Amino acid sequence: MTIPPVTPVVIPPVTIPPVTPVVIPPVTIPPVTPVVVPPVTIPPITPVVIPPVTIPPITPVVIPPVTIPPITPVVIPPVTIPPITPVTIHPVTPVTPPSPADASHQAPSAGHPIYQMTSLGRQWAYTLPTGLFSTPVTGDTLTYAATLADGSALPAWLRFDQAKQAFSGTPDGKTPNSMEIKITATNKGGLSSSTTLTLQTEPNVFEVGTFQTVSAPAGQASIFESGTFAKLTAGNEDHALLVTGAFDSATLGNGNNSVILAGSSNTLTAGNGNNAVTATDSSATVKLGDGNNTIVTEGSANVTVGAGRNSIKATGSFTTLNLGDGNNTIVAVGGSANVTVGAGSNTIKATGSFTTLNLGDGTDAATLGNSFANVKVGHGTYDLEFASGFGSKLAFGADATSDRLWFQHVGSDLRIGVLGSAENVTVKNWYASNPEHVSQIVAGDGKALSDFDVEKLVQAMAAFAPPAAGQAALTANEQKALQPALAANWR
C-alpha cells in the first residue's frame, strides 16, 4: 500500500495586542471619632432588716387512756348437714333436625285461584301452571289431589292425573255450568294447602289467542280470551267472557255481561247493560256505562262506571273508582283507595289508610275506618264517620269559605252548615263517649281549623239561632260577636 505525501499545515502567526495597565486611585480613610462613655453611678444598697420570729410555747396534748371492754366470745352453734340425696341424671335423647319427611311446621304455599273455560261436548285438557304450589323445604316433594270445592269427587267425565298435574275430559250435557275445583298439595310431613280452579263449561266457546285482533261472530255468547296482547270486540249479546292473558282488551256492547279478568293489566269496556265483573287481575282497567253493575276487584284496579246503580267491592290497594250520578254502594278495603262519586245517593265504606273521597252534590254516607283519610265534599248532604281520625282531613269547596261555615252540637254529632246553601256535613260521633274526630277541617278559602279548636266555634255560635235558609252571610251582630273567635281559630 502506498501512503501519499502529507501536506504540511501552515499556522499563521498570532498577534497579541499590548495590555493597558489599570490605575487604582488612592483610598482616603477619614479619622475615627472616639466615643465618650459617661461614668456610671451605683447607689448605696440599703440593708434589709428581718424582725425576730417569736415561737410560742407548745402546749402538750393529753390523750386520755382508752379502755377496751372485754370481748364476749361468739358461740357458733353446730351446723347439721342433712344427708345429700343423690341426683339421678337421665340419658339425653338426641334431637334430630326436621327432615323433609317430618317438617311439620313448613306447609307448602298455594298460588292464586285460576280460571278456565271450555265448550260443552268438546275434549278439554289442562295442566296446572308451574309454581302453583311451592315448598320451603329443600328436597321435599308434593303430592296432588283434586276434588270439588265441597270435598266431593270430581264428576265422572273429568279426570285428574296426579303425576302430571293435569286435567282431561269432555264435559257432557247442554247446560252451562261453573264448577269450582279444589286442588290440594301435600308434603311428606302431611301438611297441605289448597287453591281453586274455576272451570266454566259453555256452549260453543269462542277462543282468542295471542296477538289476535278479532270481532266475535254475531250471536256468540261465550268467549275465552287466553292469549297475550289480544284485542276482542263483541256486540250487544249477553256474554260470558273470561280473560286470562296479559295486556288484553275486550270491548262489549249493551248486553248483560258476566266477565272475569284473571290475567294481568287487562282492559274491559262495556256499554249500558247490567254487568257482573270480577277482576282478580293485577292492574285491571274497567269502563262500564249506565247499567246496574256489580264489580269485585282484588288487585290494584281503575274502575269507571256511569249513572247506574252500582255495587263495587275493591279489596286491592291503590284502587281508583270513578262513579257517575247513580246510587252506589262502595266498599274499598285496600289502602290508598281513591273514590270519586257524582250527584247520586252513595253509601261508602273505606277501611284502608290514606283513602281519598271526592264527594259530589248528592246525598252520601261514608265511613272511614283508618288513618290519613282525605274527604272533599261538594254541595250535597253528607254523613261522615271518621272511625280513626288520625291525620284525616275534611275539605270544603271553594265557595264554602271560613266565614260561611256554621258549627252546631247536635246529639252526639257535629253538624257543619254552609250559609246560603242546603249543603251540610254531619261528622258522626264527635261527642260520643268514644269520640270520633276528623283532625283538620279546611274551608274553601284555604283556612284550616283543628279538631281542638272546633268546640270554641261551637260554643261561640251556640249563642245565636242557626241561620235561616237563604241567609248567605253573618248578620252584623253575628259578625261582631263571632269575629274574634273566627280570627283566633281559623288559621
PDB file of C-alpha atoms in Angstrom, residues 26 28 60 65 67-68 91 93 99 104 129 137 142 157 182 197 218 251 291 311 314-315 344-345 389 413 429 464:
ATOM      1  CA  PRO A  26      -5.705  56.059  46.305  1.00  0.00           C
ATOM      2  CA  THR A  28      -8.689  58.073  51.770  1.00  0.00           C
ATOM      3  CA  PRO A  60     -48.701  19.300 125.269  1.00  0.00           C
ATOM      4  CA  PRO A  65     -56.354   6.316 128.449  1.00  0.00           C
ATOM      5  CA  THR A  67     -60.453   1.371 127.984  1.00  0.00           C
ATOM      6  CA  ILE A  68     -61.102  -1.701 125.817  1.00  0.00           C
ATOM      7  CA  PRO A  91     -79.833 -40.083  79.496  1.00  0.00           C
ATOM      8  CA  THR A  93     -82.410 -38.156  73.917  1.00  0.00           C
ATOM      9  CA  SER A  99     -86.099 -33.537  57.633  1.00  0.00           C
ATOM     10  CA  SER A 104     -94.365 -30.476  60.439  1.00  0.00           C
ATOM     11  CA  PRO A 129     -99.135 -23.964  35.842  1.00  0.00           C
ATOM     12  CA  VAL A 137     -88.130 -27.457  52.456  1.00  0.00           C
ATOM     13  CA  LEU A 142     -95.570 -32.734  46.912  1.00  0.00           C
ATOM     14  CA  TRP A 157    -116.297 -37.089  32.861  1.00  0.00           C
ATOM     15  CA  LYS A 182    -110.304 -27.680  44.951  1.00  0.00           C
ATOM     16  CA  LEU A 197    -109.684 -23.833  39.738  1.00  0.00           C
ATOM     17  CA  ALA A 218    -122.919 -12.326  15.782  1.00  0.00           C
ATOM     18  CA  THR A 251    -114.938  -4.170  24.161  1.00  0.00           C
ATOM     19  CA  GLY A 291    -126.227  -0.006  33.742  1.00  0.00           C
ATOM     20  CA  SER A 311    -122.247  -2.213  43.742  1.00  0.00           C
ATOM     21  CA  ALA A 314    -112.442  -3.293  45.926  1.00  0.00           C
ATOM     22  CA  THR A 315    -110.044  -5.261  48.102  1.00  0.00           C
ATOM     23  CA  GLY A 344    -126.415  10.367  43.392  1.00  0.00           C
ATOM     24  CA  SER A 345    -127.036   8.724  46.725  1.00  0.00           C
ATOM     25  CA  GLY A 389    -109.456  10.209  62.501  1.00  0.00           C
ATOM     26  CA  ASP A 413    -122.684  14.591  66.291  1.00  0.00           C
ATOM     27  CA  ASN A 429    -119.956  10.519  66.987  1.00  0.00           C
ATOM     28  CA  PHE A 464    -127.278  32.517  68.225  1.00  0.00           C
TER      29      PHE A 464
END
